[in-house]
Short mmCIF file of C-alpha atoms in Angstrom, two decimals:
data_model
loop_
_atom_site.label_atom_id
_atom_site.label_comp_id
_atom_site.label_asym_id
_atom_site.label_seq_id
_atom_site.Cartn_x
_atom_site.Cartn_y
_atom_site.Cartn_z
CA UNK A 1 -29.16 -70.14 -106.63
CA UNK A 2 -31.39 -69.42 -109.43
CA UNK A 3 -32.26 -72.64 -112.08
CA UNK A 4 -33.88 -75.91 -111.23
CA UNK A 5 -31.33 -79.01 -111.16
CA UNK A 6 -32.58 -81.42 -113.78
CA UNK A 7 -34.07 -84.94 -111.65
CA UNK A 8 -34.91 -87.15 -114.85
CA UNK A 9 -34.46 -87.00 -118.39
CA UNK A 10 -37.38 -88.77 -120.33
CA UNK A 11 -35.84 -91.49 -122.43
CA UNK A 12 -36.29 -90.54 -126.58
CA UNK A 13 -37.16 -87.13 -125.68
CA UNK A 14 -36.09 -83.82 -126.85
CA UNK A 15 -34.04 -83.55 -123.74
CA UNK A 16 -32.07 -86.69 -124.66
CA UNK A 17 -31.59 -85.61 -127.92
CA UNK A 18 -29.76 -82.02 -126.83
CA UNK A 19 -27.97 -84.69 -124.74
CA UNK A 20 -28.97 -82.90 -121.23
CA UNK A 21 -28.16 -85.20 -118.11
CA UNK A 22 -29.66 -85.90 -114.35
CA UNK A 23 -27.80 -83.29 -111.92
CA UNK A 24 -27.77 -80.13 -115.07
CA UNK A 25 -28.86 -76.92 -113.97
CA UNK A 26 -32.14 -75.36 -116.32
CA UNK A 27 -30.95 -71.31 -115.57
CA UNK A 28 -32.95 -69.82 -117.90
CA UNK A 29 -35.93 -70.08 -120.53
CA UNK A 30 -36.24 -67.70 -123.25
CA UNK A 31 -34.82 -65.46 -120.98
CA UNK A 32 -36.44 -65.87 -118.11
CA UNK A 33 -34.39 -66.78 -114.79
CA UNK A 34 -36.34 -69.40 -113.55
CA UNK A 35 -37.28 -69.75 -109.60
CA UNK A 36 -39.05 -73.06 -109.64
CA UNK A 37 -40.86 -75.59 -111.79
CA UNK A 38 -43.91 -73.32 -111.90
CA UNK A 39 -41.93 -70.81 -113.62
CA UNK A 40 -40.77 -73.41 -115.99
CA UNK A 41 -44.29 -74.89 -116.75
CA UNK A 42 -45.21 -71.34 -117.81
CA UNK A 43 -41.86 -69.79 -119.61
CA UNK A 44 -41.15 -73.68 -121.57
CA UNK A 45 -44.71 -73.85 -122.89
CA UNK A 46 -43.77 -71.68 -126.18
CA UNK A 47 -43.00 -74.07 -129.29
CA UNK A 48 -39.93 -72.47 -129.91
CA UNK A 49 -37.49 -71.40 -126.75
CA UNK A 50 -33.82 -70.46 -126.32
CA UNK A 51 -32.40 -72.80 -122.77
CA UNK A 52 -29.70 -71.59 -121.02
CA UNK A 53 -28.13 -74.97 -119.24
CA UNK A 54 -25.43 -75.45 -117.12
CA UNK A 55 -23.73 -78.57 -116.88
CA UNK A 56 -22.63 -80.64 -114.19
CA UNK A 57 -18.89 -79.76 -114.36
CA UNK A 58 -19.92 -76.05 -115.06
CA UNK A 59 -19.87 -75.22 -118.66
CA UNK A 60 -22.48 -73.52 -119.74
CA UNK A 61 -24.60 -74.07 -122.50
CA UNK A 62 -26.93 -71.89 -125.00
CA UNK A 63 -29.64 -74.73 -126.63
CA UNK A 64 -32.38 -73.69 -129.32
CA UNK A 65 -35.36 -76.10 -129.52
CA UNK A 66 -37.80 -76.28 -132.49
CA UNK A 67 -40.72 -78.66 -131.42
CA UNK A 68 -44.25 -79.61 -132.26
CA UNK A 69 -47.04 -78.06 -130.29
CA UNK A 70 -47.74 -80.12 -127.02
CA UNK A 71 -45.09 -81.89 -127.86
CA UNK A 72 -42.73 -82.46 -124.11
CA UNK A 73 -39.02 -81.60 -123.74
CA UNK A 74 -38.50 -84.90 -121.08
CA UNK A 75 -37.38 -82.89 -117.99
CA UNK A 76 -38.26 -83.64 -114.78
CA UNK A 77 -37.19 -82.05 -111.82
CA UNK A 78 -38.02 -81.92 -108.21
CA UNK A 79 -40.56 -80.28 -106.28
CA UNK A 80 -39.74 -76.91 -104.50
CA UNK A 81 -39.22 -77.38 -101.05
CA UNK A 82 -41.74 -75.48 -99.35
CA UNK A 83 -42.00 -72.35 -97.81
CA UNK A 84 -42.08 -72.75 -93.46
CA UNK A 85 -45.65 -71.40 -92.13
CA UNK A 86 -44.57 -68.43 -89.85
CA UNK A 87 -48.00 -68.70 -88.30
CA UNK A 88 -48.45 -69.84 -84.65
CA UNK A 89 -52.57 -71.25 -85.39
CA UNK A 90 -54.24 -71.57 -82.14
CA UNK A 91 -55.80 -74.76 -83.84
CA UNK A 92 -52.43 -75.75 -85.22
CA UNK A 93 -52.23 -80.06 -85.18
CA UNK A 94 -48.37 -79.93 -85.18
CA UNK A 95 -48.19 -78.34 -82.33
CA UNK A 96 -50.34 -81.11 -80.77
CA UNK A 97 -47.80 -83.94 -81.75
CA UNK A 98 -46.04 -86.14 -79.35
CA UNK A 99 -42.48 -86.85 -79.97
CA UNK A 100 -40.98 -89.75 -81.79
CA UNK A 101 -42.83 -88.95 -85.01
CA UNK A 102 -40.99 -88.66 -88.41
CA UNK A 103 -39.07 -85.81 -88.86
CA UNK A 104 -40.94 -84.34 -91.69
CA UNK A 105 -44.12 -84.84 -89.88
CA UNK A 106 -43.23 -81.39 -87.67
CA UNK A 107 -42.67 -79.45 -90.44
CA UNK A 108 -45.50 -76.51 -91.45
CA UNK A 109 -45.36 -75.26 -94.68
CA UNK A 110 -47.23 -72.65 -96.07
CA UNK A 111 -46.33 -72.44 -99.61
CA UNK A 112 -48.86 -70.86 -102.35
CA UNK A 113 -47.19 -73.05 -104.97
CA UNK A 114 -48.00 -76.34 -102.86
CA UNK A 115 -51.41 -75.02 -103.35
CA UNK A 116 -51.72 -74.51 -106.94
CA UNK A 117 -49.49 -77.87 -107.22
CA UNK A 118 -50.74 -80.24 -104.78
CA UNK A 119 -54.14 -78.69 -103.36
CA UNK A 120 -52.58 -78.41 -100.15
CA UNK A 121 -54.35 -75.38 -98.06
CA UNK A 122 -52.47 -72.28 -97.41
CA UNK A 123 -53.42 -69.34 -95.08
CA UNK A 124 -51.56 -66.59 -97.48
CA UNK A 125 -50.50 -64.91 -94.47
CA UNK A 126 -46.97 -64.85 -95.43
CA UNK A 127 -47.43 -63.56 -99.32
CA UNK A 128 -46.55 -59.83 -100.42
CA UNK A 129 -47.23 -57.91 -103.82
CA UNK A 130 -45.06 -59.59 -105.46
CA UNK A 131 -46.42 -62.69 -104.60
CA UNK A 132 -49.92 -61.84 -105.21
CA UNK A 133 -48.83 -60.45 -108.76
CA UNK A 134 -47.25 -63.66 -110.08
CA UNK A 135 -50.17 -65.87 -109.17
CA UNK A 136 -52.15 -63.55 -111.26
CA UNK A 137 -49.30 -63.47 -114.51
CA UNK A 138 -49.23 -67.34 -114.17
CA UNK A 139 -52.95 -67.88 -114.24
CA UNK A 140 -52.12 -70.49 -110.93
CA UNK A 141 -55.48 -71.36 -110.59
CA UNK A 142 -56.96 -73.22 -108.58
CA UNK A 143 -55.98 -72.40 -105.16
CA UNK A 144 -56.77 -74.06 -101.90
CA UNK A 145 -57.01 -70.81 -99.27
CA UNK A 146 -57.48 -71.09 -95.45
CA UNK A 147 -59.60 -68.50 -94.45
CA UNK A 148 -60.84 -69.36 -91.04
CA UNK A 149 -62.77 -65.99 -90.79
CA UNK A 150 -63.16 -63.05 -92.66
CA UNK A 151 -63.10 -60.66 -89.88
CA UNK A 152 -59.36 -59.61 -89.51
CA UNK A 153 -58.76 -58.85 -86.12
CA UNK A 154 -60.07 -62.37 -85.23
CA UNK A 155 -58.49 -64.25 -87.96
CA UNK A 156 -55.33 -62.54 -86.77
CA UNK A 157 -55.93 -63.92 -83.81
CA UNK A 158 -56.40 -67.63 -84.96
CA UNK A 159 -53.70 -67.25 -86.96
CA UNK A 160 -51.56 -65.94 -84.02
CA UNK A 161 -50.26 -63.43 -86.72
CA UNK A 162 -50.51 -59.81 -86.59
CA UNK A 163 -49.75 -57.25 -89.89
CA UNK A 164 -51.25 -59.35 -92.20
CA UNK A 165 -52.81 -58.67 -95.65
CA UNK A 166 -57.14 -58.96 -95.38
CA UNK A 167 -57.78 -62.46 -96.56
CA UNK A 168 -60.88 -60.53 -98.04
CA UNK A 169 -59.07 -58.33 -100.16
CA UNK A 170 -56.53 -60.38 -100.87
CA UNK A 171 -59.60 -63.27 -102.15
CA UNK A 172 -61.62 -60.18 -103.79
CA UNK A 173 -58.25 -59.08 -105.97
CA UNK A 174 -57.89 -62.84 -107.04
CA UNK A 175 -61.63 -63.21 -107.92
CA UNK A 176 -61.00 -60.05 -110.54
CA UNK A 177 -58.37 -61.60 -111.96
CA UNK A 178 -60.20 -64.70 -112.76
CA UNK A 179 -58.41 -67.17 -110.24
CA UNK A 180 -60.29 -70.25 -108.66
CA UNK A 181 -60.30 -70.96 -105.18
CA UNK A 182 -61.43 -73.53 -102.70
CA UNK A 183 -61.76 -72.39 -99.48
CA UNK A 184 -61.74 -73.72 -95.13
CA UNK A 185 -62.62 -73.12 -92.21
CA UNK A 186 -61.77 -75.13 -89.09
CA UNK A 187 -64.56 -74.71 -86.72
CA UNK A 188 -63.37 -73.52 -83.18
CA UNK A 189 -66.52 -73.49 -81.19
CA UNK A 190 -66.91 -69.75 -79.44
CA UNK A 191 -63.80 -68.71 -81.61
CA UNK A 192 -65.67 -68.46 -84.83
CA UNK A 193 -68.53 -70.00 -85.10
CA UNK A 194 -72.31 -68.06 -84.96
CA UNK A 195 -72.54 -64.79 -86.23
CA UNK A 196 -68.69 -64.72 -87.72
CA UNK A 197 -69.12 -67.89 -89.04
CA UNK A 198 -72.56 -66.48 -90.81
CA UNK A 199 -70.72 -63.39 -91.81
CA UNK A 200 -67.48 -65.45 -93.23
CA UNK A 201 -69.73 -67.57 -95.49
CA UNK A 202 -71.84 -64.82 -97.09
CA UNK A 203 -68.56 -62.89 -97.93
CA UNK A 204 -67.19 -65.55 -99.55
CA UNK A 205 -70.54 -66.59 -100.99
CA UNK A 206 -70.38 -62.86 -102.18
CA UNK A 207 -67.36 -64.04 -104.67
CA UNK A 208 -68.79 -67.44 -106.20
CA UNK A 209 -68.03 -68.56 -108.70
CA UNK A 210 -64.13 -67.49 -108.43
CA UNK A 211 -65.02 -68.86 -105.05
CA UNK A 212 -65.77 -72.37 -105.98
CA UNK A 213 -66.29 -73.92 -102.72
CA UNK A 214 -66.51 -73.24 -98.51
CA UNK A 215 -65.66 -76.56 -96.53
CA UNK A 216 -65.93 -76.12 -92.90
CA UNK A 217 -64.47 -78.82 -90.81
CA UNK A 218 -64.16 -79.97 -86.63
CA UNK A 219 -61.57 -78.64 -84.99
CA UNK A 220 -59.02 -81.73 -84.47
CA UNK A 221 -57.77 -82.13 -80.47
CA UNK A 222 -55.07 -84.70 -79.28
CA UNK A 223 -54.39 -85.41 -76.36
CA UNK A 224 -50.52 -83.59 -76.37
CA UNK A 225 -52.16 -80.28 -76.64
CA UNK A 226 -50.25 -78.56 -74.34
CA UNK A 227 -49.44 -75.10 -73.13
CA UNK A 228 -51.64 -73.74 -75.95
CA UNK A 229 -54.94 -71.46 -76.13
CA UNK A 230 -57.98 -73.88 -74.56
CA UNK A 231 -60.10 -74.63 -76.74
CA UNK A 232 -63.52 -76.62 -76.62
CA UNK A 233 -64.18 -79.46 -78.94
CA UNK A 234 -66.73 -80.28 -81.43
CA UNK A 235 -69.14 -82.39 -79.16
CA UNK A 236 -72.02 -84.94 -80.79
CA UNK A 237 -74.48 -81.94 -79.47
CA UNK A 238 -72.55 -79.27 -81.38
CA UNK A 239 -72.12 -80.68 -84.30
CA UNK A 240 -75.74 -82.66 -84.40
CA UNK A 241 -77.23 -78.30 -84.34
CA UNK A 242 -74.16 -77.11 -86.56
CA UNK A 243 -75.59 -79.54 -89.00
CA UNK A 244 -79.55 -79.23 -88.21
CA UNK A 245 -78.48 -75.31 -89.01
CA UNK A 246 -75.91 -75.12 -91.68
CA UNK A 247 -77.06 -78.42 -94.14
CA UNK A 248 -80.07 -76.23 -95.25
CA UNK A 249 -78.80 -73.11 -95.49
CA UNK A 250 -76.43 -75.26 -97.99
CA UNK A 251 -78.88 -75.93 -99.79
CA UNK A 252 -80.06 -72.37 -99.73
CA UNK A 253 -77.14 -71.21 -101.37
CA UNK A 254 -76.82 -73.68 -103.94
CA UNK A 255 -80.37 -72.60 -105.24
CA UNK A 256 -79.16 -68.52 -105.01
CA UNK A 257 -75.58 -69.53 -106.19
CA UNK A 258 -76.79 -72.19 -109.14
CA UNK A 259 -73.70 -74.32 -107.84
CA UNK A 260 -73.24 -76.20 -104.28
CA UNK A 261 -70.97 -74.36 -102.33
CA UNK A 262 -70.97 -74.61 -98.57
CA UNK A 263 -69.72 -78.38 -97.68
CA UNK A 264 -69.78 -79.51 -94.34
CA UNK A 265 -67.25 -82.16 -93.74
CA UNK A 266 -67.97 -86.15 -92.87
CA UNK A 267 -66.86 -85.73 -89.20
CA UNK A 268 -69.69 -83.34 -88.18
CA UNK A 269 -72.47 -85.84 -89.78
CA UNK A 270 -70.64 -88.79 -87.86
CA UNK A 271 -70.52 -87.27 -84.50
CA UNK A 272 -73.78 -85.85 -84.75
CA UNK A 273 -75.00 -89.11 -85.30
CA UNK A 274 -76.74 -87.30 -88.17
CA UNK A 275 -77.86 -88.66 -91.52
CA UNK A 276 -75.97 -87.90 -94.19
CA UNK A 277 -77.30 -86.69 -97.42
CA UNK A 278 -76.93 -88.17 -100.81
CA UNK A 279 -73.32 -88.33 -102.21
CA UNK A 280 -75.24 -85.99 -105.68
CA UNK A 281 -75.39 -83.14 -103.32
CA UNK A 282 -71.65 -82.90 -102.90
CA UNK A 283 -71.51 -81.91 -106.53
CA UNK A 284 -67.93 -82.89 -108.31
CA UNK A 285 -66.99 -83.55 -104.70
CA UNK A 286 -64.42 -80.55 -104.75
CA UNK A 287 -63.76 -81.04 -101.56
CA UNK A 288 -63.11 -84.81 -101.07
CA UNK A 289 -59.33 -84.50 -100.23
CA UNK A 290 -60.55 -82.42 -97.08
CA UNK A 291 -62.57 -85.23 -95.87
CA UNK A 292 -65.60 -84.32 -97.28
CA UNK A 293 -68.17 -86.31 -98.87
CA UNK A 294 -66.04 -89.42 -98.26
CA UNK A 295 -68.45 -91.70 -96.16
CA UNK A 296 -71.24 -90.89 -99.10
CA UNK A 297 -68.82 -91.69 -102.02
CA UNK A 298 -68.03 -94.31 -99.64
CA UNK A 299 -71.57 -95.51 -99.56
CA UNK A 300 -72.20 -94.97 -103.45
CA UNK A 301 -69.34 -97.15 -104.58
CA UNK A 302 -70.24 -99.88 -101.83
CA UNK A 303 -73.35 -100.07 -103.52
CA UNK A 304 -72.10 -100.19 -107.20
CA UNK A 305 -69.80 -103.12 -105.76
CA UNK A 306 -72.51 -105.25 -104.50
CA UNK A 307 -74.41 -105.54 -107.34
CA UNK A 308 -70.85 -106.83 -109.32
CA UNK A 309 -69.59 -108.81 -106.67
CA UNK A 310 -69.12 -112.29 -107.29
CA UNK A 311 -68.88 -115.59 -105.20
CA UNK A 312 -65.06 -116.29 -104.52
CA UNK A 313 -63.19 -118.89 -102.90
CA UNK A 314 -63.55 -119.18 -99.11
CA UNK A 315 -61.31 -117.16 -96.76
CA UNK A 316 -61.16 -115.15 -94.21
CA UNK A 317 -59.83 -111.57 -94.17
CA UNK A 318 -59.54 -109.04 -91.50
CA UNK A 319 -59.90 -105.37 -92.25
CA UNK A 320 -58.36 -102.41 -90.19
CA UNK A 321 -59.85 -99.14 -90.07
CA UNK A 322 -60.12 -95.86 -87.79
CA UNK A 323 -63.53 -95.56 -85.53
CA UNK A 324 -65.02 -92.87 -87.67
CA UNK A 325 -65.84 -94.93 -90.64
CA UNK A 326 -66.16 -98.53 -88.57
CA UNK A 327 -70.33 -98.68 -88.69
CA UNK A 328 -70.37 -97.64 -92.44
CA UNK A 329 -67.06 -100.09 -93.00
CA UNK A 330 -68.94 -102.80 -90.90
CA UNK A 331 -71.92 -102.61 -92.29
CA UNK A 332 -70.43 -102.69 -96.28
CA UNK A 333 -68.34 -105.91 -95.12
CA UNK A 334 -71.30 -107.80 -93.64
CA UNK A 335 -73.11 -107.24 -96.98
CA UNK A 336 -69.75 -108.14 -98.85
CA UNK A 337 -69.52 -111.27 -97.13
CA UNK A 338 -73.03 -112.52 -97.96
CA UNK A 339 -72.35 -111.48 -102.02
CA UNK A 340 -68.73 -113.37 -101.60
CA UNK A 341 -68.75 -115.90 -99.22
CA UNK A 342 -65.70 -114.48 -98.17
CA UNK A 343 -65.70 -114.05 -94.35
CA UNK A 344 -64.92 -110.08 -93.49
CA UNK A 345 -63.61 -108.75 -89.92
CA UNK A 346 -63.84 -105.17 -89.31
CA UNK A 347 -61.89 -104.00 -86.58
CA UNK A 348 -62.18 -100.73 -85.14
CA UNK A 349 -58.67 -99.30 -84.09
CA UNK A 350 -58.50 -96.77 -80.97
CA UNK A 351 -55.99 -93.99 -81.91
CA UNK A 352 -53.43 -94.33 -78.15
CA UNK A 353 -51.29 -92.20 -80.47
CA UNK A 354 -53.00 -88.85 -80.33
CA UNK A 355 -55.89 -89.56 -77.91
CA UNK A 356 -59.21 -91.23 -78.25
CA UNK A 357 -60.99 -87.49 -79.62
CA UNK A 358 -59.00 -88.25 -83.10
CA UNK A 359 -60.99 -91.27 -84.94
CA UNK A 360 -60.12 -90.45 -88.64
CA UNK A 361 -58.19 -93.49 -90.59
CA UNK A 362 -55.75 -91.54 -92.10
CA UNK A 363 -54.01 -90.89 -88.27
CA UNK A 364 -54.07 -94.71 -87.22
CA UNK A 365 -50.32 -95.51 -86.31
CA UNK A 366 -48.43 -98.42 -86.78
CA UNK A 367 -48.40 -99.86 -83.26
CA UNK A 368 -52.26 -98.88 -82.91
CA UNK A 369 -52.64 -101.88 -85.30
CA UNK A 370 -50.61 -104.13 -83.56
CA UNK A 371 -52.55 -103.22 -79.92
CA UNK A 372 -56.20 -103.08 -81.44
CA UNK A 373 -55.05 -107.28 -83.14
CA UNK A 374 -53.33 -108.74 -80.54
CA UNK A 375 -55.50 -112.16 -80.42
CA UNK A 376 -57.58 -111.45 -82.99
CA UNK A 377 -58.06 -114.53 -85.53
CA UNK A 378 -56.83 -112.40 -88.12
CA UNK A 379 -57.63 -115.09 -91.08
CA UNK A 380 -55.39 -115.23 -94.60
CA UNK A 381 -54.58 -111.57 -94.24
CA UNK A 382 -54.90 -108.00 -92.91
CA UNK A 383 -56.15 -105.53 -94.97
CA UNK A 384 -54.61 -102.10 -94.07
CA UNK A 385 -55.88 -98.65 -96.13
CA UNK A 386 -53.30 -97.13 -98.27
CA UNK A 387 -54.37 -93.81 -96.14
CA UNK A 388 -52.34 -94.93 -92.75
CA UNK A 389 -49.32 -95.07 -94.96
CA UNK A 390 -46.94 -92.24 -96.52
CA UNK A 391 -47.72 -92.21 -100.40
CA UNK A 392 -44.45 -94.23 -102.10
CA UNK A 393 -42.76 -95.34 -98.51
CA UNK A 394 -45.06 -97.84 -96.75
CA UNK A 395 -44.65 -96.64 -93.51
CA UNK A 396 -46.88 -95.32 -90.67
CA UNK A 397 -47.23 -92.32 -89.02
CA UNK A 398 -44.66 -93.70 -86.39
CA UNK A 399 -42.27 -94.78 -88.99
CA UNK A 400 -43.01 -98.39 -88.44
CA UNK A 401 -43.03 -100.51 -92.05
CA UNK A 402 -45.68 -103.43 -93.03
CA UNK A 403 -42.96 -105.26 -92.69
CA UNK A 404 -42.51 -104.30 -88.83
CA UNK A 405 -46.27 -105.15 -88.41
CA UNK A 406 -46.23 -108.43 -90.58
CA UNK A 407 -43.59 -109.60 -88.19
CA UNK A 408 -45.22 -108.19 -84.88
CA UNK A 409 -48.71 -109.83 -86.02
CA UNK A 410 -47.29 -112.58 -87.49
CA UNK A 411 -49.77 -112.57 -90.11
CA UNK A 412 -49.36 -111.28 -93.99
CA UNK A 413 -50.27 -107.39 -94.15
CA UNK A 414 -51.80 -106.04 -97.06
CA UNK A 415 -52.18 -102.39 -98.55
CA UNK A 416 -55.37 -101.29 -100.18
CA UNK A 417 -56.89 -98.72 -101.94
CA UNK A 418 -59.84 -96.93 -99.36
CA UNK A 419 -62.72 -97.68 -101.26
CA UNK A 420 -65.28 -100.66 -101.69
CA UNK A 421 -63.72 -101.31 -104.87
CA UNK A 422 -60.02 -101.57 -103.45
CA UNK A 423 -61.37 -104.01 -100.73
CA UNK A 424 -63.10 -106.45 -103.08
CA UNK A 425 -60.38 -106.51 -105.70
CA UNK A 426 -58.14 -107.22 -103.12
CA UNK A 427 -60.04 -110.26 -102.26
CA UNK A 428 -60.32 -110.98 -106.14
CA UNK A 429 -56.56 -110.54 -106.51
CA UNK A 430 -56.11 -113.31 -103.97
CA UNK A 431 -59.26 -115.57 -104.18
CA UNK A 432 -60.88 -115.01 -107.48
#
């Protein structure tokens, strides 16, 4: 059914004003079917435009709005529900879920308009012409593009997709038409890593600046991986020489490119035991929602809080985080404490959920909590990072609320913001 069912009207908007209700159908603008809200953003942006509505009980309506530039109509409508991935990834983490999970949580979607809307990575395996054509007449730039490897038959391969378009071409026809992309790869060492790793960063390096940016990040392994390809993980040897190799031929390229490019993400520096660099070499941080450059923004900010930190009451606070981040968590709370006086307890938590390989804080579940505080002293509170909980729903990854773990702990659970600064106001909010 073509036309976008209207979510929200904006009170004292246009759309009030034409008298437009929650549960209309938008069919047309200008006359222009429209698919989604992409189409909408694009076809509704003239200052004059011709709606074709229909209403809840099926009458149809012809609207002509006059309005001042920029100024809004007050629609809001869902987002599109997303396109499933067809793609059977050899590296694919929900495939390597237990059960019991929520239900959305084994859904893959592959959706080009989650990319330009969200920033959520897409392979573009499943895209035709006609595909390709409207992200050029809609300008959706930026995109967030899974390449894996620019070599076809292998990234056909990883993909566990055959009759694909060339991720090259497809990436070389966007670059002419002026689109931005960020780009991946997971790392599968002996899959492609080496010389097709080598050869998958120069061609993309090739197409900077349309190319804005090349993360490369660990393959992730749980321990439900089963009845899929082997694969090796990223060990503290591997990724200690992946870094030793690839962290100056970054820097390479950003003196030949003008721009830093190639990002490699936290998780190599952390198993590696390797220094990382300073949080300026990450640029504008491009690729922070991949996990990269977190632990030095991480560090910045800490730093930045310190020196504003004030003494507060007393109290006693414990603070829950995944085993990745735990030394540089530890060692910002110990210094927190002393600028406070506000006692801080770190506490690692062991992920029994997917296996003790994945240590990242945004895959701690619910009952991982409970297990890694039972007898703990857990003080006034436990502080809990908004990442272990779905945006808007306060739950875990295995469905179970604050409230669940407030009543399991017996102790008041808090939510806060992952940085230094969401820690210490916390501890202002309640102490200061």
């Amino acid at each position: 059914m073509s036309g976008l069912t209207i979510d929200r009207i904006i009170p004292g908007s246009i759309a009030e004003e034409l008298e437009l209700q929650p549960g209309d159908r938008l069919i047309a603008v200008n006359g222009h079917q429209l698919r989604d809200v992409i189409d909408y953003n694009f076809y509704a942006s003239d200052d004059e435009l011709e709606l074709q509505v229909e209403k809840a009980d099926g009458e149809l309506w012809e609207l002509e709005v006059e309005r001042e530039e920029g100024e809004p109509l007050g629609l809001s409508f869902q987002a599109p529900a997303p396109a499933r991935c067809g793609n059977n990834c050899v590296f694919c983490f929900v495939h390597q879920l237990p059960r019991g999970l929520r239900g959305p949580l084994y859904v893959k979607d592959e959706d080009y308009r989650l990319s330009f809307l969200y920033g959520n990575y897409v392979t573009m395996a499943n895209i035709g012409r006609a595909e390709l054509e409207r992200i050029k007449e809609q300008r959706l730039s930026p995109l967030y593009i899974s390449v894996h490897a620019t070599e076809p038959a292998l990234r056909e391969k990883l993909l566990g997709k055959s009759g694909i378009l060339s991720i090259l071409d497809v990436i070389r026809e966007l670059a002419e038409a002026r689109i931005t992309m960020h780009t991946q790869v997971v790392l599968c060492p002996g899959w492609n890593d080496g010389d097709v790793f080598a050869k998958t960063v120069e061609d993309l390096a090739a197409l900077h600046p349309w190319v804005s940016s090349l993360a490369v990040v660990p393959v992730g392994l749980t321990e439900h991986r089963h009845n899929l390809p082997p694969l090796a993980p990223v060990t503290k040897e591997f990724a200690a020489a992946f870094v030793g190799e690839w962290f100056p031929q970054s820097q390479l390229l950003e003196k030949r490119l003008g721009a830093p490019f190639l990002f490699l993400a936290d998780e190599f520096y952390i198993k590696g035991e390797v220094p990382f660099p300073d949080v300026a070499s990450y640029g504008d941080l491009p690729q922070l929602e991949n996990g990269v450059g977190m632990i030095p923004l991480f560090l910045s900010e800490a730093d930045q809080v310190l020196q504003e930190a004030e003494k507060l009451k007393s109290g006693r606070f414990t603070v829950v985080t995944g085993e990745s981040p735990y030394r540089f968590l530890s060692e910002f709370l110990e210094r927190l404490s002393g600028a406070t006086g506000v006692a801080m307890h770190p506490v690692p938590v062991r992920n029994r959920l997917f296996g003790p390989t994945v240590t990242v804080t945004g895959l701690v579940c619910g009952a991982d909590v409970v297990a890694a505080l039972q007898g703990v002293d857990l003080g006034d509170a436990v502080l809990v990072p908004d990442v272990m909980l779905k945006e808007g729903e306060g739950v875990f990854l295995d469905d179970l609320s604050l409230h669940d773990v407030e009543q399991q702990l017996g102790a008041p659970v808090q939510v806060v913001e992952s940085t230094p600064y969401g820690i210490y106001d916390a501890l202002v909010e309640r102490l200061g």
